[in-house]
C-alpha angles and dihedrals in degrees: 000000000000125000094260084049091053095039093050083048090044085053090058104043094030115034128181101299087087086087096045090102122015095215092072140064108188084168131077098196101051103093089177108088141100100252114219136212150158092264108114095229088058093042092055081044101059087032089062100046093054095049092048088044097052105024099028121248089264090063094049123076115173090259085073083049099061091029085061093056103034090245124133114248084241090060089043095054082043084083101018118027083206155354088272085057089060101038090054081051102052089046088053088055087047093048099050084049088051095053094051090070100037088063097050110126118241095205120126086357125146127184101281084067097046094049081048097055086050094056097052097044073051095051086052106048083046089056089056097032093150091070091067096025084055098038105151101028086052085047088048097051107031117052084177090063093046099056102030098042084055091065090050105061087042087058086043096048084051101047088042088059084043086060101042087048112056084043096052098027087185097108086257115179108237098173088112092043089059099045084058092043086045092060095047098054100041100031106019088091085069084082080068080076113039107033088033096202132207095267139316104290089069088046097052091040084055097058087040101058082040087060097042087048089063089065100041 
């Protein structure tokens, strides 16, 4: 059984509820979360992506960090001398993630698959939703996430058009249908802020329908 196989099995048995909260995996087949464990350094880790996520990086200075999880700062820089160190770390998670799914072959795939392969780049984006909520401030403190996150998009953009062609093998141009699909996936949490849904099942149906209604 190939990954988009085991990811489309992964979305019926295990629907989105497996990102409501980062610490948990409940399911075996998404390889896109954050683990957790009782190591300290994992522990600081999750801690921190909850609070960015809720607060915003900018409200949250390592001191909140260590607050959050009754250790002393010293404990904390221990293991990161500061919030950039956390932050790199976190986008490293993000990145090899990422990666997972940019390497994902497109042979033999549907639509299924390929609807399968969006939700789970949005599920991961969602995850790390700071990263996209804090833009500039993340680009501003962090050069690894600049240049690094720019790669990215381009491999994504490519795998995307690996996907559409081989799909809608007409020599479409797609370049329109990416740029849609592009927003929703970096800057649709943003609904997270202004609508404030009930939790983060609603948020994540909504982008997906978002996503789906791009196809129709």
């Amino acid at each position: 059984m190939n990954w988009l196989k085991a990811l489309r099995l992964s979305m019926i048995w295990c629907p989105s509820n497996s990102v409501v909260s980062p610490a948990t995996i409940p399911c075996p087949l998404s390889p896109y979360l954050l683990p957790m464990s009782n190591k300290t350094k994992e522990r600081i880790l999750s801690t921190a992506l909850t609070l960015f996520n809720e607060k915003g990086l900018s409200q949250v200075p390592t001191r909140a960090i260590s607050e959050h999880l009754h250790i002393s700062q010293g404990h904390l820089t221990y293991y990161f001398h500061k919030r950039t160190d956390i932050l790199n770390t976190l986008f490293s998670h993000y990145e090899d993630q990422f990666t997972i799914l940019l390497d994902t072959p497109v042979e033999n795939v549907d639509k299924y698959d390929f609807f399968a392969w969006l939700k789970a780049l949005l599920e991961i984006n969602y995850t790390f939703r700071f990263l996209f909520l804090d833009f500039a401030q993340v680009m501003r403190e962090s050069p690894v996430f600049k240049q690094t996150y720019l790669k990215l998009r381009h491999l994504r953009k490519q795998k995307f058009m690996e996907f559409m062609n081989l799909l809608s093998p007409n020599g479409d141009d797609f370049s329109l249908v990416y740029q849609q699909v592009e927003l929703i996936l970096e800057f649709g949490m943003l609904y997270d802020i202004m609508e404030k849904p009930e939790n983060n099942l609603q948020i994540l149906a909504k982008l997906e329908s978002d996503l789906r209604s791009i196809f129709a």
